[in-house]
């Protein structure tokens, strides 16, 4: 094998079993497609069966040889989380990759938050990833990968978004804690911090000329990210090519955090 071929082989995920939460659309779907195109068998999670079927069809249209299975469950349901992990392990014999992508958002001033709403958001954005990570790790061989989808809202903040910022900052911290916990077992744990991506959820904002003008000034690349642009970073951090990377949060934000 030539040197170049050997380096490219480091990104090959053939034979790997991966679970991606929140994969029916947006960044989760892009992540799932990237992993499938790299050779992984992917289980795509969401609550809407029809949306998962459409996501599966989209992945197969791009990569007909992909192994894609829908796995509908609510990640805030503890029993459903455990059952999903057991189903994957029973089929594949293990879980090699977990991508914690689901992230609820509730924009409102701090004084407008009832504590139950805060607890609900933390259950989705922090408690569920914690539990899925430890459940997946029990079924992970050496070389396993856990990837948390955090946010640029982790290290920075703005008014009216406190609960989300708190949860994503906690996810960054959880990433470091899991890296320390599972490193001795050869499991790498990292996070991605996406910036402004033109996903379905952001479509109303992406359609505003004034927001495009603001991003043109605020980011190094001067534009929204396309959802597919997250896939390369996902594949890298889930692949053998990133064998000595753990406990890190990589911003995929078009230079938002670096740009003054």
Coordinates of C-alpha atoms in Angstrom, one line a residue:
X1 CA 0.0 0.0 0.0
X2 CA 1.4 3.4 -1.0
X3 CA 1.9 6.1 1.7
X4 CA -1.1 8.1 0.3
X5 CA -3.4 5.0 0.3
X6 CA -2.3 4.1 3.8
X7 CA -3.2 7.6 5.0
X8 CA -6.6 7.5 3.3
X9 CA -7.2 4.0 4.9
X10 CA -7.2 5.8 8.3
X11 CA -10.6 7.3 7.4
X12 CA -12.2 4.0 6.4
X13 CA -15.0 3.0 8.8
X14 CA -15.9 -0.3 7.1
X15 CA -17.3 -2.8 9.6
X16 CA -18.0 -0.2 12.3
X17 CA -21.4 0.1 13.9
X18 CA -22.6 3.7 14.6
X19 CA -25.6 5.3 16.3
X20 CA -26.4 8.9 15.5
X21 CA -29.1 10.6 17.5
X22 CA -31.3 13.2 15.9
X23 CA -30.4 12.0 12.4
X24 CA -33.7 12.6 10.5
X25 CA -32.5 16.0 9.2
X26 CA -30.0 18.7 9.5
X27 CA -26.5 18.1 10.9
X28 CA -27.5 14.7 12.3
X29 CA -28.5 13.5 8.8
X30 CA -25.3 14.9 7.3
X31 CA -23.2 13.2 10.0
X32 CA -25.0 9.9 9.4
X33 CA -24.5 10.2 5.6
X34 CA -20.8 10.9 6.1
X35 CA -20.3 7.9 8.3
X36 CA -22.2 5.7 5.9
X37 CA -20.2 6.9 2.9
X38 CA -17.0 6.1 4.9
X39 CA -18.3 2.5 5.3
X40 CA -19.9 2.4 8.7
X41 CA -23.3 0.7 9.3
X42 CA -25.4 3.4 10.7
X43 CA -28.5 3.4 13.0
X44 CA -30.3 6.7 12.7
X45 CA -32.4 7.9 15.6
X46 CA -35.4 10.3 15.7
X47 CA -38.9 10.3 17.0
X48 CA -40.7 10.6 13.7
X49 CA -40.8 7.3 11.8
X50 CA -41.7 8.9 8.5
X51 CA -38.9 11.4 8.8
X52 CA -36.4 8.6 9.5
X53 CA -37.6 6.6 6.5
X54 CA -37.0 9.7 4.3
X55 CA -33.6 10.2 5.8
X56 CA -32.7 6.6 5.1
X57 CA -33.8 7.0 1.5
X58 CA -31.7 10.1 1.2
X59 CA -28.6 8.4 2.5
X60 CA -29.2 5.4 0.2
X61 CA -29.7 7.6 -2.8
X62 CA -26.2 9.1 -2.2
X63 CA -24.6 5.8 -1.2
X64 CA -26.6 2.8 -2.5
X65 CA -24.3 0.3 -0.7
X66 CA -24.8 1.9 2.7
X67 CA -26.2 -0.1 5.6
X68 CA -28.8 2.2 7.3
X69 CA -31.3 1.3 9.9
X70 CA -33.9 3.6 11.4
X71 CA -34.2 3.5 15.2
X72 CA -37.1 5.5 16.4
X73 CA -37.0 6.4 20.1
X74 CA -37.1 9.5 22.4
X75 CA -33.7 10.0 23.8
X76 CA -35.2 11.4 27.0
X77 CA -36.8 8.0 27.7
X78 CA -34.3 6.1 29.8
X79 CA -35.8 2.7 29.0
X80 CA -35.9 3.4 25.3
X81 CA -32.2 4.5 25.4
X82 CA -31.2 1.2 27.0
X83 CA -33.3 -0.8 24.6
X84 CA -31.9 0.9 21.5
X85 CA -28.3 0.3 22.6
X86 CA -29.1 -3.3 23.3
X87 CA -30.7 -3.8 19.9
X88 CA -27.6 -2.4 18.1
X89 CA -25.3 -4.5 20.1
X90 CA -27.4 -7.6 19.5
X91 CA -27.3 -7.0 15.8
X92 CA -23.7 -5.9 15.3
X93 CA -22.1 -7.5 18.4
X94 CA -20.8 -4.1 19.6
X95 CA -21.2 -0.3 19.2
X96 CA -18.1 1.3 17.7
X97 CA -19.3 4.9 17.3
X98 CA -21.9 7.1 19.2
X99 CA -22.7 10.6 17.9
X100 CA -24.8 12.5 20.4
X101 CA -26.4 15.0 18.1
X102 CA -29.9 15.8 19.6
X103 CA -30.0 19.3 21.0
X104 CA -33.1 21.1 22.2
X105 CA -33.2 24.9 22.2
X106 CA -35.5 27.3 24.1
X107 CA -34.8 31.0 23.6
X108 CA -36.2 33.2 26.3
X109 CA -35.0 35.5 29.1
X110 CA -33.8 33.8 32.2
X111 CA -36.7 35.3 34.3
X112 CA -39.2 33.7 31.9
X113 CA -37.9 30.1 32.5
X114 CA -39.9 27.8 34.7
X115 CA -37.5 25.3 36.3
X116 CA -39.3 22.4 34.7
X117 CA -38.4 23.8 31.3
X118 CA -34.8 24.1 32.3
X119 CA -34.8 20.6 33.6
X120 CA -36.4 19.3 30.4
X121 CA -33.7 21.0 28.3
X122 CA -30.9 19.6 30.4
X123 CA -32.5 16.1 30.2
X124 CA -32.3 16.3 26.4
X125 CA -29.0 18.1 26.0
X126 CA -26.9 16.7 28.8
X127 CA -28.4 13.9 30.8
X128 CA -29.3 11.8 27.7
X129 CA -25.8 12.2 26.2
X130 CA -24.3 11.2 29.5
X131 CA -26.4 8.1 29.8
X132 CA -26.0 7.1 26.1
X133 CA -22.3 7.5 26.3
X134 CA -21.9 5.2 29.3
X135 CA -24.3 2.7 27.9
X136 CA -22.5 2.7 24.5
X137 CA -19.1 2.5 26.2
X138 CA -20.1 -0.7 27.9
X139 CA -20.5 -2.2 24.5
X140 CA -17.5 -0.5 22.8
X141 CA -14.3 -2.3 21.9
X142 CA -10.9 -0.6 22.1
X143 CA -10.8 2.1 19.4
X144 CA -14.4 3.2 20.0
X145 CA -15.5 6.7 19.4
X146 CA -17.9 9.0 21.2
X147 CA -18.7 12.3 19.5
X148 CA -20.8 15.0 21.2
X149 CA -22.3 17.7 19.0
X150 CA -21.9 20.8 21.2
X151 CA -22.1 24.4 19.9
X152 CA -20.3 27.7 19.7
X153 CA -22.8 28.7 22.3
X154 CA -20.7 26.6 24.8
X155 CA -17.8 29.0 25.1
X156 CA -19.7 32.2 24.3
X157 CA -23.1 33.6 25.2
X158 CA -25.8 36.0 24.3
X159 CA -28.9 37.3 26.1
X160 CA -32.0 35.1 25.9
X161 CA -30.3 31.8 25.5
X162 CA -29.0 30.9 28.9
X163 CA -30.4 27.4 29.3
X164 CA -29.0 26.2 25.9
X165 CA -25.7 27.9 26.6
X166 CA -25.5 26.2 30.0
X167 CA -26.3 22.8 28.5
X168 CA -23.8 23.1 25.7
X169 CA -21.1 24.3 28.0
X170 CA -21.8 21.3 30.2
X171 CA -21.5 19.0 27.1
X172 CA -18.0 20.4 26.5
X173 CA -17.1 19.6 30.1
X174 CA -18.7 16.1 29.8
X175 CA -16.6 15.5 26.8
X176 CA -13.4 16.1 28.8
X177 CA -14.7 14.0 31.7
X178 CA -15.6 11.1 29.4
X179 CA -12.2 11.3 27.7
X180 CA -10.5 11.0 31.1
X181 CA -12.8 8.2 32.1
X182 CA -12.6 6.0 29.0
X183 CA -9.1 6.8 27.7
X184 CA -7.5 3.9 29.6
X185 CA -9.9 1.6 27.6
X186 CA -8.8 3.1 24.3
X187 CA -12.0 5.0 23.7
X188 CA -11.7 8.5 22.3
X189 CA -14.3 11.2 23.2
X190 CA -14.5 14.5 21.4
X191 CA -17.0 17.2 20.5
X192 CA -17.8 19.4 17.6
X193 CA -19.0 23.0 18.1
X194 CA -21.0 23.9 15.0
X195 CA -21.6 27.6 14.1
X196 CA -24.3 28.9 11.8
X197 CA -25.5 26.2 9.5
X198 CA -28.3 26.6 7.0
X199 CA -30.3 23.6 8.3
X200 CA -34.1 23.2 8.1
X201 CA -34.4 24.5 11.6
X202 CA -32.5 27.6 10.7
X203 CA -34.3 28.2 7.4
X204 CA -36.4 31.2 8.5
X205 CA -33.2 32.9 9.8
X206 CA -31.1 31.9 6.8
X207 CA -33.7 33.5 4.5
X208 CA -33.2 37.0 6.0
X209 CA -30.8 39.2 4.0
X210 CA -29.9 41.1 7.1
X211 CA -28.6 38.0 8.8
X212 CA -26.6 37.0 5.7
X213 CA -25.1 40.5 5.8
X214 CA -24.3 40.1 9.5
X215 CA -22.6 36.7 8.9
X216 CA -20.6 38.2 6.0
X217 CA -19.0 40.5 8.6
X218 CA -18.9 38.1 11.6
X219 CA -17.4 35.0 10.0
X220 CA -14.1 34.5 8.2
X221 CA -15.8 32.8 5.3
X222 CA -18.6 35.3 5.3
X223 CA -21.5 32.9 4.8
X224 CA -23.7 30.2 6.3
X225 CA -22.4 26.6 6.5
X226 CA -24.0 24.0 4.4
X227 CA -25.1 20.9 6.5
X228 CA -22.8 18.6 4.5
X229 CA -19.8 20.6 5.6
X230 CA -20.0 19.0 9.1
X231 CA -19.5 15.5 7.7
X232 CA -15.7 15.7 7.2
X233 CA -15.0 16.6 10.8
X234 CA -17.4 13.9 12.0
X235 CA -15.7 11.2 9.9
X236 CA -12.2 12.4 11.0
X237 CA -13.0 12.3 14.7
X238 CA -14.8 8.9 14.4
X239 CA -12.0 7.3 12.4
X240 CA -8.6 5.7 13.1
X241 CA -7.0 8.9 11.6
X242 CA -7.9 10.6 14.9
X243 CA -6.3 7.9 17.0
X244 CA -4.5 10.4 19.3
X245 CA -7.2 13.0 19.6
X246 CA -9.4 13.0 22.7
X247 CA -11.0 15.4 25.1
X248 CA -11.2 18.1 22.4
X249 CA -13.9 20.4 21.1
X250 CA -13.4 21.3 17.5
X251 CA -15.3 24.4 16.2
X252 CA -16.8 24.0 12.7
X253 CA -18.0 27.5 12.4
X254 CA -16.5 29.2 9.3
X255 CA -14.2 31.2 11.6
X256 CA -16.9 32.7 13.9
X257 CA -15.0 32.1 17.1
X258 CA -11.7 33.2 15.6
X259 CA -13.0 36.3 13.8
X260 CA -13.1 39.7 15.5

